[in-house]
Structure formats: structure tokens, C-alpha cells
XYZ file of C-alpha atoms in Angstrom:
678
model
C 0.109 0.085 -0.010
C 2.700 2.549 0.963
C 4.707 1.742 -2.249
C 1.505 2.194 -4.271
C 0.927 5.613 -2.448
C 4.582 6.733 -3.335
C 4.096 5.619 -6.946
C 0.922 7.653 -6.977
C 2.486 10.700 -5.564
C 5.188 10.575 -8.177
C 2.686 10.499 -10.946
C 0.688 13.416 -9.640
C -0.915 16.219 -11.332
C -3.893 18.318 -11.307
C -5.612 20.202 -14.113
C -7.102 22.988 -11.618
C -3.364 23.921 -10.727
C -1.751 23.984 -14.189
C -1.927 27.922 -14.692
C -2.668 28.899 -11.128
C -0.202 27.077 -8.908
C 2.161 29.950 -8.615
C -0.535 32.335 -7.585
C -0.149 33.352 -3.874
C -2.753 31.544 -1.726
C -3.480 34.835 -0.154
C -5.179 36.151 -3.260
C -7.849 33.401 -3.052
C -10.801 34.835 -1.069
C -13.209 32.051 0.368
C -16.738 32.657 1.890
C -17.245 28.964 3.112
C -17.082 30.210 6.637
C -19.998 32.788 5.969
C -17.300 35.460 6.298
C -15.072 36.414 3.428
C -11.514 35.793 4.271
C -8.066 34.652 2.729
C -7.634 30.981 2.080
C -4.067 31.406 2.949
C -4.839 32.931 6.320
C -7.889 30.928 7.223
C -7.303 29.062 10.733
C -9.091 25.941 9.382
C -8.907 23.307 6.776
C -10.346 24.725 3.563
C -10.022 23.299 0.022
C -10.894 25.310 -3.111
C -11.858 23.614 -6.388
C -11.887 25.542 -9.472
C -14.049 24.601 -12.370
C -10.981 23.629 -14.390
C -10.535 20.527 -12.121
C -13.610 18.934 -13.156
C -14.872 20.478 -16.559
C -12.997 17.619 -18.435
C -15.258 15.145 -17.016
C -18.812 13.763 -16.900
C -19.801 16.415 -14.493
C -22.545 13.897 -13.337
C -22.066 14.017 -9.617
C -20.024 15.589 -6.813
C -17.760 12.492 -7.224
C -16.468 13.952 -10.293
C -15.277 17.011 -8.496
C -14.423 16.163 -4.832
C -12.338 12.999 -5.384
C -9.126 14.800 -4.803
C -9.846 16.781 -1.585
C -8.029 15.501 1.355
C -10.252 14.203 4.139
C -13.277 14.030 1.924
C -14.125 10.205 0.901
C -16.726 10.337 -1.985
C -18.186 7.023 -3.188
C -20.250 6.930 -6.561
C -22.556 4.139 -5.447
C -23.652 3.121 -9.107
C -21.614 5.365 -11.164
C -24.264 7.989 -11.542
C -25.838 10.886 -9.697
C -26.361 9.045 -6.142
C -23.221 9.533 -4.170
C -22.044 9.213 -0.699
C -19.808 11.732 0.942
C -18.026 11.655 4.308
C -15.737 14.425 5.840
C -13.480 13.043 8.503
C -15.990 10.163 9.287
C -19.150 12.350 9.304
C -21.732 11.501 6.787
C -21.116 7.497 6.733
C -24.097 6.823 9.075
C -26.402 4.264 7.857
C -27.884 0.948 8.603
C -28.907 -1.871 6.245
C -31.364 -0.684 3.632
C -31.437 2.753 5.188
C -27.985 3.137 3.534
C -29.814 3.595 0.432
C -31.846 6.576 1.786
C -29.962 8.914 -0.778
C -29.110 11.521 1.844
C -25.885 12.807 3.440
C -25.695 13.423 7.071
C -23.741 15.706 9.065
C -22.426 17.886 6.278
C -23.812 21.355 5.121
C -24.201 21.737 1.527
C -24.839 25.005 -0.296
C -25.313 26.620 -3.641
C -24.378 30.424 -3.914
C -24.745 30.458 -0.126
C -28.163 29.117 -0.016
C -28.583 25.920 1.863
C -29.581 22.646 0.142
C -29.315 20.846 3.336
C -32.634 20.319 5.378
C -33.424 21.537 8.887
C -32.693 18.071 10.354
C -29.280 17.879 8.993
C -30.143 15.553 5.773
C -28.863 16.547 2.412
C -30.272 15.231 -0.946
C -28.127 16.499 -4.003
C -30.826 17.206 -6.563
C -30.088 20.895 -6.531
C -26.497 20.351 -7.155
C -25.325 20.838 -10.848
C -21.565 20.798 -11.630
C -22.145 22.137 -15.026
C -23.559 25.381 -13.645
C -20.740 25.523 -11.129
C -17.562 27.449 -11.193
C -16.013 26.980 -7.887
C -16.440 24.782 -4.815
C -15.233 25.650 -1.396
C -14.906 22.750 1.174
C -14.608 23.341 4.955
C -13.410 20.065 6.599
C -13.744 20.995 10.193
C -16.397 22.085 12.540
C -14.092 24.742 13.634
C -15.573 27.074 10.900
C -18.846 25.208 10.288
C -21.247 27.859 11.937
C -24.204 26.950 9.937
C -25.568 24.501 12.497
C -26.243 20.872 12.258
C -22.854 20.402 10.193
C -20.192 18.731 12.536
C -18.461 17.405 9.300
C -18.063 20.606 7.540
C -19.517 22.837 4.593
C -19.464 22.274 0.966
C -20.487 25.511 -0.790
C -20.883 25.622 -4.764
C -20.599 29.018 -6.419
C -21.482 30.439 -9.789
C -19.371 33.173 -11.283
C -21.475 36.402 -11.816
C -18.391 38.604 -12.379
C -17.782 37.902 -16.041
C -17.086 41.125 -18.281
C -18.946 40.285 -21.438
C -22.107 38.215 -22.073
C -21.570 34.651 -23.331
C -23.226 31.448 -24.842
C -21.719 28.169 -23.979
C -23.091 24.681 -25.275
C -21.615 21.384 -23.960
C -22.138 17.862 -25.074
C -20.887 14.878 -23.299
C -21.474 11.120 -24.087
C -19.718 7.907 -22.772
C -20.110 4.294 -21.732
C -23.351 2.520 -20.550
C -25.553 4.993 -22.157
C -24.356 7.996 -20.740
C -25.137 11.263 -22.323
C -25.442 14.927 -20.976
C -26.533 18.201 -22.833
C -26.176 21.576 -21.384
C -26.572 25.009 -22.520
C -25.358 28.231 -20.259
C -26.424 31.656 -21.203
C -24.462 34.599 -19.419
C -26.278 37.938 -19.881
C -25.923 41.408 -18.935
C -28.532 43.879 -17.924
C -27.167 47.268 -17.178
C -24.575 46.750 -14.372
C -26.159 43.501 -13.613
C -25.113 39.993 -14.487
C -26.845 36.761 -14.797
C -26.882 33.013 -15.967
C -29.323 30.840 -17.064
C -28.588 27.044 -17.376
C -30.363 24.345 -18.807
C -29.318 20.617 -18.713
C -30.396 17.016 -19.262
C -28.453 13.987 -18.417
C -29.153 10.138 -18.828
C -27.223 7.168 -17.674
C -28.564 3.772 -18.270
C -26.333 2.251 -15.813
C -23.763 -0.710 -16.030
C -25.622 -2.801 -13.262
C -29.128 -4.161 -13.725
C -31.657 -1.657 -12.362
C -29.298 1.257 -12.053
C -30.439 3.830 -14.452
C -30.732 7.477 -13.709
C -31.875 10.710 -15.392
C -31.955 14.361 -14.296
C -33.379 17.520 -16.059
C -31.979 20.882 -14.360
C -32.826 24.514 -14.941
C -30.971 27.303 -12.979
C -31.147 31.078 -12.972
C -28.754 33.411 -11.366
C -28.883 37.181 -11.367
C -26.902 39.832 -9.428
C -27.086 43.336 -9.813
C -25.725 46.491 -7.591
C -28.501 48.474 -6.139
C -26.641 51.747 -5.931
C -22.977 51.980 -4.846
C -23.366 50.276 -1.389
C -25.785 47.232 -2.242
C -25.986 44.259 -4.257
C -29.059 41.821 -4.801
C -28.778 38.302 -5.970
C -31.707 36.257 -7.221
C -31.684 32.438 -7.508
C -34.309 30.290 -9.105
C -33.965 26.402 -9.647
C -36.158 23.595 -10.839
C -35.034 20.002 -11.177
C -36.282 16.557 -11.711
C -34.273 13.619 -10.948
C -35.174 9.738 -11.324
C -32.822 7.136 -9.832
C -33.277 3.418 -9.792
C -31.146 1.456 -7.248
C -29.698 -1.981 -7.768
C -28.989 -2.505 -4.076
C -26.143 -4.276 -2.423
C -24.736 -7.730 -3.074
C -23.193 -10.584 -0.923
C -19.646 -11.540 -1.303
C -20.606 -14.582 -3.260
C -22.774 -12.574 -5.685
C -20.137 -10.053 -5.932
C -17.766 -12.974 -7.048
C -20.216 -14.576 -9.357
C -21.635 -11.531 -11.254
C -20.960 -7.824 -10.332
C -23.667 -6.524 -12.830
C -26.522 -8.186 -11.177
C -28.963 -6.470 -8.799
C -30.704 -7.366 -5.510
C -33.562 -9.204 -6.754
C -35.713 -7.912 -4.136
C -34.926 -4.240 -5.502
C -35.640 -5.181 -8.992
C -39.043 -6.821 -7.986
C -40.131 -3.774 -6.062
C -38.787 -1.516 -8.616
C -36.852 0.360 -5.744
C -36.375 3.989 -7.122
C -36.414 7.841 -6.104
C -38.230 10.327 -8.237
C -37.651 14.015 -6.753
C -39.045 17.180 -8.106
C -37.426 20.206 -6.314
C -37.975 23.993 -7.203
C -36.387 26.903 -5.275
C -36.502 30.595 -5.232
C -34.155 32.586 -3.209
C -32.940 36.144 -2.775
C -29.697 37.738 -0.911
C -29.323 41.341 -0.188
C -25.687 42.625 0.619
C -25.239 46.009 1.961
C -22.310 47.986 2.999
C -23.228 50.321 5.952
C -19.845 52.005 5.545
C -16.226 50.989 4.793
C -15.986 49.065 7.891
C -19.596 47.557 8.453
C -21.628 45.318 6.078
C -24.657 43.186 6.310
C -26.188 40.351 4.311
C -29.716 39.023 4.319
C -30.878 35.688 2.453
C -34.620 34.406 2.208
C -35.575 31.137 0.384
C -38.433 28.825 -0.247
C -38.158 25.389 -1.604
C -41.212 23.171 -2.552
C -40.561 19.613 -3.039
C -42.518 16.457 -4.263
C -40.732 13.208 -3.386
C -41.998 9.870 -4.482
C -39.990 6.398 -3.665
C -40.384 2.789 -3.510
C -38.309 2.136 -0.839
C -38.153 -0.710 2.035
C -41.509 -2.298 0.825
C -43.454 0.868 0.748
C -44.388 3.396 -1.731
C -43.659 6.681 -0.028
C -45.110 10.099 -1.129
C -43.870 13.293 0.400
C -44.702 16.792 -0.052
C -42.646 19.300 1.441
C -42.127 23.054 1.747
C -38.605 24.214 2.819
C -38.506 27.857 3.883
C -35.795 29.972 5.895
C -33.708 33.015 5.932
C -30.494 34.046 7.360
C -28.967 37.529 8.602
C -25.410 38.489 9.186
C -23.438 41.739 10.319
C -19.910 42.240 10.419
C -17.785 45.235 11.572
C -14.172 45.644 11.454
C -12.357 48.245 13.511
C -8.773 49.223 15.152
C -8.502 48.317 18.875
C -4.852 50.014 19.012
C -2.196 50.843 16.561
C -1.297 47.518 14.874
C -4.257 45.492 16.360
C -7.286 45.124 14.040
C -10.478 43.374 15.182
C -13.790 42.200 13.298
C -17.135 41.250 15.235
C -19.431 39.142 13.323
C -22.910 38.176 14.463
C -25.814 36.374 12.708
C -28.839 34.211 12.983
C -30.601 31.695 10.762
C -33.863 30.023 10.590
C -35.250 27.119 8.546
C -38.650 25.238 8.763
C -39.677 22.291 6.527
C -43.224 21.041 6.709
C -45.434 18.710 4.723
C -47.364 15.466 4.584
C -46.035 11.764 4.282
C -48.260 9.172 2.903
C -46.890 5.579 2.968
C -48.888 2.870 0.719
C -48.184 -0.564 0.043
C -46.756 -1.867 -3.126
C -48.190 -3.447 -6.213
C -46.405 -6.788 -7.621
C -44.603 -4.508 -10.018
C -43.448 -2.006 -7.532
C -46.220 0.726 -8.159
C -48.394 2.210 -5.500
C -51.123 0.235 -3.982
C -54.415 1.904 -2.814
C -53.861 0.705 0.706
C -52.859 3.678 3.068
C -50.434 2.398 5.592
C -49.482 5.593 7.032
C -50.571 9.406 6.876
C -48.607 11.845 8.825
C -47.417 15.305 9.172
C -43.677 15.950 9.618
C -42.090 19.256 10.412
C -38.749 20.211 11.592
C -37.666 23.686 12.541
C -33.978 24.664 12.965
C -33.208 28.068 14.545
C -29.788 29.320 15.692
C -27.420 32.210 16.162
C -23.703 32.959 16.474
C -21.154 35.480 17.696
C -17.675 35.398 16.269
C -14.799 37.703 17.324
C -11.526 37.983 15.498
C -8.354 39.935 16.413
C -5.349 40.433 14.212
C -1.919 42.026 15.277
C 1.165 42.670 13.610
C -0.185 41.452 10.557
C 1.015 38.047 11.631
C -1.131 36.610 14.504
C -4.788 35.998 14.263
C -7.080 34.803 16.982
C -10.878 33.849 16.666
C -13.270 32.984 19.258
C -16.979 32.056 18.412
C -20.040 30.529 19.878
C -23.305 29.148 18.260
C -26.539 28.473 19.612
C -28.875 25.853 18.174
C -32.386 25.018 18.658
C -34.032 22.324 16.527
C -37.416 20.739 17.080
C -39.427 18.115 15.533
C -43.287 17.983 15.127
C -44.969 14.506 14.296
C -48.799 14.403 13.823
C -50.643 10.933 12.932
C -53.627 11.331 10.867
C -54.671 7.604 11.347
C -55.589 6.172 14.560
C -54.006 5.680 17.223
C -53.145 9.325 17.236
C -49.367 9.325 18.347
C -48.741 13.164 17.876
C -45.453 14.290 19.582
C -42.837 16.974 19.586
C -39.151 16.749 20.514
C -36.591 19.525 20.817
C -32.821 19.600 20.910
C -30.668 22.670 22.092
C -26.922 23.227 22.386
C -24.456 25.947 22.492
C -20.981 24.893 20.777
C -17.977 27.110 21.177
C -15.142 27.465 18.816
C -11.719 28.804 18.871
C -8.532 29.209 16.808
C -5.181 30.898 16.438
C -2.961 31.371 13.444
C 0.522 32.680 12.703
C 1.421 33.883 9.362
C 5.015 33.924 7.945
C 5.894 35.263 4.501
C 4.728 32.369 2.498
C 3.319 30.001 5.241
C 0.617 30.040 7.712
C 0.488 27.705 10.785
C -2.781 27.413 12.825
C -4.651 25.532 15.598
C -8.170 25.245 16.368
C -10.815 23.710 18.828
C -14.264 23.327 17.634
C -17.394 22.051 19.230
C -20.112 20.323 16.902
C -23.649 19.117 17.361
C -25.665 16.789 15.274
C -29.112 15.984 15.793
C -30.762 12.649 14.513
C -32.483 12.958 11.235
C -36.209 12.594 10.935
C -36.151 9.023 9.482
C -33.887 8.096 12.521
C -36.105 9.208 15.202
C -38.769 6.654 15.187
C -39.269 4.809 18.720
C -38.448 1.190 19.576
C -40.941 -1.085 21.194
C -42.904 -0.695 23.320
C -42.853 3.205 22.988
C -43.764 2.891 19.137
C -47.220 2.228 20.287
C -47.649 5.475 22.540
C -45.421 7.933 20.506
C -44.130 8.735 17.153
C -40.712 10.226 18.446
C -37.996 8.426 20.354
C -38.045 9.844 23.948
C -34.461 8.454 24.522
C -32.680 9.798 21.444
C -30.245 12.813 22.021
C -28.040 14.779 19.833
C -24.624 13.554 19.064
C -22.002 16.039 20.286
C -18.304 16.334 19.241
C -15.188 18.210 19.775
C -12.464 18.627 17.141
C -8.661 19.400 18.022
C -6.682 20.499 14.891
C -3.400 21.755 13.942
C -2.057 22.503 10.569
C -0.071 24.534 8.121
C -0.265 25.572 4.456
C 2.246 27.427 2.286
C 4.775 27.589 -0.684
C 8.238 26.352 -0.649
C 10.799 27.825 -3.476
C 13.067 25.432 -4.928
C 15.626 25.454 -7.884
C 13.154 23.147 -9.904
C 10.040 25.074 -9.436
C 7.707 25.912 -6.350
C 5.885 23.433 -3.861
C 2.675 24.193 -2.419
C 1.640 22.261 0.684
C -1.519 22.065 2.754
C -1.293 19.652 5.949
C -3.433 19.031 8.927
C -3.670 16.754 11.803
C -6.961 16.166 14.010
C -8.387 14.377 16.739
C -12.348 14.219 16.847
C -14.126 13.005 20.333
C -17.813 12.295 19.986
C -20.221 11.306 22.590
C -23.961 10.320 22.113
C -22.955 8.504 18.848
C -26.068 7.759 17.087
C -26.206 3.951 16.868
C -28.730 1.404 15.265
C -30.693 -1.143 17.388
C -32.814 -4.142 16.220
C -31.026 -4.169 12.804
C -31.762 -0.486 12.214
C -35.381 -0.588 13.064
C -34.660 2.337 15.395
C -31.618 4.447 16.691
C -30.232 5.385 20.211
C -27.562 7.502 21.203
C -25.273 5.411 23.482
C -21.697 5.324 22.005
C -18.569 7.111 21.939
C -16.077 7.298 19.232
C -12.701 8.652 18.383
C -11.291 9.742 14.999
C -7.614 10.651 14.417
C -6.385 11.577 11.218
C -3.825 13.273 9.002
C -4.379 15.056 5.675
C -1.697 16.211 3.189
C -1.715 18.158 -0.067
C 1.360 18.511 -2.350
C 1.599 20.396 -5.445
C 4.744 20.646 -7.466
C 5.501 22.737 -10.741
C 9.032 21.518 -11.636
C 8.338 22.863 -15.412
C 6.256 25.534 -16.945
C 4.024 22.997 -18.713
C 4.021 20.408 -15.939
C 2.195 20.263 -12.563
C 2.375 17.350 -9.984
C -0.329 17.044 -7.366
C -1.189 14.514 -4.732
C -3.458 14.117 -1.570
C -3.513 11.520 1.172
C -5.777 11.061 3.953
C -4.847 8.693 7.029
C -7.136 8.239 9.864
C -7.866 5.720 12.725
C -11.901 5.691 13.346
C -12.789 3.611 16.290
C -15.729 3.124 18.538
C -14.672 3.563 22.048
C -17.954 2.551 23.746
C -20.771 1.030 21.586
C -22.998 -1.985 22.629
C -26.364 -2.852 21.230
C -28.652 -5.919 21.220
C -26.030 -7.687 18.867
C -23.180 -7.331 21.076
C -20.427 -5.157 22.265
C -18.546 -3.455 19.608
C -16.273 -1.347 21.599
C -12.869 -1.118 20.208
C -13.927 -1.896 16.665
C -13.168 0.344 13.521
C -16.028 2.381 12.485
C -17.639 0.924 9.257
C -17.586 2.625 6.073
C -14.351 4.400 6.769
C -10.989 3.397 5.247
C -7.770 4.165 6.917
C -6.184 5.394 3.979
C -7.375 6.963 0.699
C -5.541 9.102 -2.031
C -5.916 10.818 -5.273
C -3.198 11.888 -7.485
C -2.585 12.510 -11.092
C -0.111 13.980 -13.710
C -0.897 16.899 -16.012
C 1.343 17.997 -18.824
C 0.637 20.936 -21.209
C 1.433 19.766 -24.765
C 1.778 21.757 -28.214
C -1.049 22.870 -30.341
C -3.535 23.373 -27.494
C -3.432 19.829 -26.192
C -3.045 18.553 -22.572
C -2.637 15.163 -21.156
C -3.350 13.830 -17.555
C -2.760 10.485 -15.766
C -4.067 9.824 -12.344
C -4.095 7.090 -9.850
C -6.605 7.139 -7.074
C -7.582 4.486 -4.534
C -8.606 3.493 -0.923
C -7.337 1.059 1.683
C -9.612 -1.783 2.971
C -12.589 -0.843 5.568
C -15.225 -2.741 7.225
C -18.854 -2.733 6.183
C -20.255 -3.731 9.594
C -19.870 -2.944 13.248
C -18.649 -6.502 14.110
C -15.844 -5.833 11.616
C -16.577 -9.160 10.104
C -17.276 -7.991 6.373
C -14.518 -6.025 4.410
C -14.224 -3.978 1.307
C -10.885 -4.559 -0.147
C -8.361 -2.043 -1.026
C -8.231 -0.844 -4.706
C -6.227 1.452 -7.059
C -7.779 2.963 -10.077
C -5.845 4.447 -13.147
C -7.493 7.113 -15.072
C -6.365 9.296 -18.089
C -7.687 12.500 -20.065
C -6.515 13.996 -23.251
C -7.983 17.340 -23.776
C -7.693 20.296 -26.466
C -8.606 23.902 -26.603
C -8.553 26.712 -29.223
C -9.444 30.233 -28.856
C -11.651 31.410 -31.664
C -11.936 35.416 -32.616
C -15.061 35.620 -30.436
C -15.027 32.353 -28.376
C -13.395 29.121 -27.349
C -13.833 25.336 -28.491
C -12.760 22.616 -26.254
C -12.899 18.807 -26.393
C -11.846 15.886 -24.396
C -11.693 12.225 -24.125
C -11.310 10.519 -20.738
C -10.971 6.912 -19.594
C -11.642 5.687 -16.096
C -10.554 2.621 -14.249
C -8.074 1.882 -17.462
C -7.081 -1.420 -15.908
C -10.687 -2.552 -15.499
C -10.013 -3.495 -11.799
C -12.855 -5.045 -9.807
C -13.687 -3.001 -6.731
C -16.130 -2.215 -4.384
C -17.301 1.386 -4.567
C -19.700 1.633 -1.574
C -21.173 -0.305 1.084
C -24.425 -0.860 2.749
C -23.360 -0.420 6.383
C -24.643 -3.359 8.439
C -26.246 -4.785 5.378
C -29.094 -7.182 5.560
C -28.759 -10.955 4.904
C -24.923 -10.419 4.131
C -25.690 -7.937 1.517
C -22.960 -5.287 1.922
C -21.247 -4.568 -1.196
C -21.852 -2.010 -4.209
C -19.478 -2.773 -6.873
C -17.688 0.169 -8.733
C -17.703 1.059 -12.446
C -15.518 -1.070 -14.751
C -13.399 0.333 -17.633
C -15.548 3.302 -19.036
C -14.936 6.226 -21.259
C -16.303 9.485 -21.900
C -15.803 12.330 -24.228
C -17.105 15.778 -24.732
C -17.378 19.039 -26.737
C -17.864 22.551 -25.490
C -18.251 25.494 -27.540
C -18.559 29.087 -26.058
C -19.156 32.506 -27.734
C -18.593 36.123 -26.304
């Protein structure tokens, strides 16, 4: 494993850094912490991914963009849109068929600053479109995660609305297993305002049985100044996604035929059809040179239909909310600058849930099994104080208060109406020291993660008297982190590095009981890890890039009705995973990239008896671009898993009847053409 990792590092290169590696990090401004600040000076682990890092790919899911971010383990479950994302172990939770819920937990996802995540912490990625994204910021620590319900960090996807000239871009992509994707983007100007309209359609027939997916997406963004001190940004989204799920396989099925599906999933036509809309507005206003405020409002209606766990599930939801932030910068004394930031946010999701039986073909039966109202409200506020002195030292302290409550109402007898509330204050603090080309930082952060609504069902005998588990509590965590980033000069080109070491202690770990029939908070866990990113540009036309993530994720105390798992590894989390590639700029507008990525082995169950084996995948891309008098034409061809290695891409944690393994994509190719006019 170590020799393979060394080989991967030697091969490394990243397209996103080919032309930008030598740009000082201090020139990159990030907003993933809800406050604009220099990425170079940020006292926490932050990664920034430019569009050039994923534009020469399928742009089908976040796995096409986040695969090279340290600490972020991205698993493309059937090779299409449905992915599982974990950041330093957060987001891996799942149990049996609940692993197929199509949601991420413990990680806050936003597009252009508006949350995609729901009030209970779950995130479905329907509104995420890489083709309409220009930059992704990833905060990998709860030290800067002041959005609430985001112990694992923040992923913020942003659209560029600062272009100079209007443009039109059309992209066509196609590839193995019936993949094709078409997208048109219009960038327009209206006075001093700038906006984009994006329309996209994608289809993937799937390589396994019963694994097809499709998506139709429409996005509108428009930002315009209102005078000299204000800017208004308007957002509108409309998406429809349909995913069919092949389910997990046993080890014997995996060895016999990796393309087969779980026959029960096929018989029930297990699928998810989501239709989601959203409108949002953000107003930014500068009170003066030192004070500014931002206010956002959004509304997000949803119609969600699923065939899942032997039920046809029909959800109608409306997610509304808003946030406000005020920031003031001032001088304490000569050489000492301060900034005070305070804010509040509110999100409310309400709607009906209808469960029906399934017909023999997986359709909706007429028998009503459940008729409920489910509502969740998340309210919070924070205060953050930053002090900087001698233009080198910076210290930051913050506290956040979160108040989350659930409302459940039954419309079928017996009446099991109930409410449940979680409240918590979490402190955070950090300090950093800046040298000429380096920043060293240390941080301490508290996190809170409430159980998701589909994890709060009570176990027997309480399921006969209430609809919400009275014994379930929020998971609490404390993260200790030290890190450094900077640029090292050398005779053969600059090196850029970003390194971090962390320890996360959690209590009230949310753990399954009765085979995942219900959950409880009775465990403790510890995660210790190290993350490293290296970029090297030995030649003007060559960039080398590599990331490695090493961690030990252990249950310190965890017992349920199946046994005592204290001391076991947490399932779904490898000790090692890495991504590296090599990119060279060639004559006549061509560039070539060769990459190696992989994961160490990891367990699929709490008992540590089922294991997913380590794998290494080789990928390559050849791309070409040519500037036109009033535009650009680009083309690429890409091959993934070129050695056609059998591997497990994801697991059903604590899978039922030995069904743990979701096989990964075999050798596959894709290509694309992009034409833009200005």
C-alpha cells in the first residue's frame, strides 16, 4: 500500500493547478465560513476547487469534483448521480437498507450561499449541478462550520457572476453505459447586473441491472448592484431526478456476477423520483467602509416519491428559511485590528407523508399504511470575534446556539402526535501565525448533530404510545486540529503544501438497534487523522499534485442488542485513501493527464466481519482547446479505471442478509465538446 501511494505521488498532477499554482494563496478569497477571508490565512482546513478541475469529465455528480480533496471520501454508488460523501468520518452513518436513503448527514451543502441541506441535517443533492458551478469551497472542520447541524463541515458551490462580457456556452458529453449529457449556459448583462441561465439534461442507463438514472435541471442566477453600497442576488432552480437502485450484493454474488442487482430491489422497482423547485434572494449592503450586512431568504417546494423498503412513499414538502449576518471591522489600537460578526438563521420544513403498499410491479397500492405530518424547525445564532495583530497573528473565538425541534402528527388512529426539541451551545476557537509564505494554525471546535427525522422513530414498546423516540439525543463532538499551508521555493519549481492533523471526540454517537429498526445515542467514538496535499510545478508545462488522508476511526464505547463493539473500527471509513494525477501541457492546445486514486480496505459492519478490499484505479484524460476570434472550443476524451479493476465503490453499512457490497464502475470512457461565444 505504501509503495503504491508513493508511486501515485510521483505520478501526481491536477488540471486545476496547471496555470494557477504559482498564484499566492492569499489572493484566493473564500466564503465557506460565512465570512469573506483569505484562504491562505484561514485558521482551519479549507479546500478550493476551480471549475477547470472537473470540466473535462462527466459532470454527473459530486464524485467527479471532490475525489481529490483530502479528508473527503466520495463514493459513487452506481456510477451515476447518487453519491455518499463523508468528511473526516461524518456522513457515513447508515444501517442496512437505510444506507440506500439517498441522503448525506452531518455535512452542510449550499449553492451560492443558500442551503441545500434540510433543517434536520439531511442533504439530498438534487439541486447540485456541476455544469452550472464555477467553484467549490470545502470546509473540512467544525471549527468554521457555524451553519448548525454541520459537524462534518461545509460544501459551498458558487456561480461566477462577475464576468465582463455576455456569453453562450453549449456542452455535449457522452460515454459508456448509455451516458449522455447536454447543457446550455447563457451569461447575460442587464445594465450593471450579470446573470446566467443554465439548462441541462443527463441520462445514464447504468452498468448494473436496475441502475439507470436521469436528471433535468434549470437554474437562473442574477446579481445586480442597487446603488453603490448594495447588491441583490436572485436565484431560481427547478429540477427533476429519477434514480433506480440495484442494491447491495453478498460476497458470493459479487464474485459471481458484479452486474446483477438485488432481486428484491428489482421486484419492488426500488427508485426515487424527486421534483424540487427553489427561489431565493440575497441582499448585501455596506453600511460604510467597515460595516456590512447580508440577508437571505428562500423557499423550496418538493414532491418526493419513492419505492423503498417495501413501501411506496409519497412526500410533499415546503422548505423555507432565511439568514442575517452583520460584520464590523475596527482598530483596537495601533497594529491591532478586530472584526465582530454576528448572525442568525432560521429554516422550517413542513409537509405530509403518505405510505402505501406496493403492487407486484413496485407501483403504488391503494392501501394507505401511514398518513402523517412531519415538520422540523432549525433556529440558531452565532457570535464570532476575530483579532489580528502585527499582520501575523490572528485569534478567533465564536459560539453558536442551535435550537432544533420536530413535530409529528398522525392522521390515522391511534393518535401518536409528539414533539421533540434539541438545544445546544457549541464554542469554537482558533489561532494562526503567518510567515511570508506560510500559515500555521490550531483550532478547537465543538459540533452538534441531531438525528435525522427518519432516525427518530421509537422502538418497542414506545412505538405504540409516541411517534418520536424519547431516549434519542443529539450527538456532540469536539475537534482538535493543527495545520499549516504555504509555498516552498526550489531550484526546480515551487512546492505548495497543505497539511492538517486532527482528533475528534464524539459522545452520544447515533447507533442502530434491532437491525436498524430504530436508533439510540449510547456510544462514544474517536477519530484521529492526518491530511496532506502537495503540488509541485517542476516545469512551466508540468504540474504534479497528490493528496493523502490517513485516519483511525474507532468506537470507544458501543453496545447494542447484537453485541459489544467497543474497540472496533467504525464501518464505511478506510484508514487510507488518496488521489493523484499528472498533467502536462502539450503543443497545439493539447494537454494530457494521468491519475491514480484509491482506498485502503475498510469494514462494512460494526462487528468488523465484512470487509471491502483495497483498490487502485488508473485514469487518463486528453483534452484540447482553441481560442476563436469571439469564443473558445474545447474537447476531451477521458478513460476511468483503465486497468478494469474489480472494486467495491460503496457499502451498505450493516447490510441485511450479508448484502454489503456495491461494486464500482468497470473500465469506462467518456468524451465531450464545449463551444462558447462571447
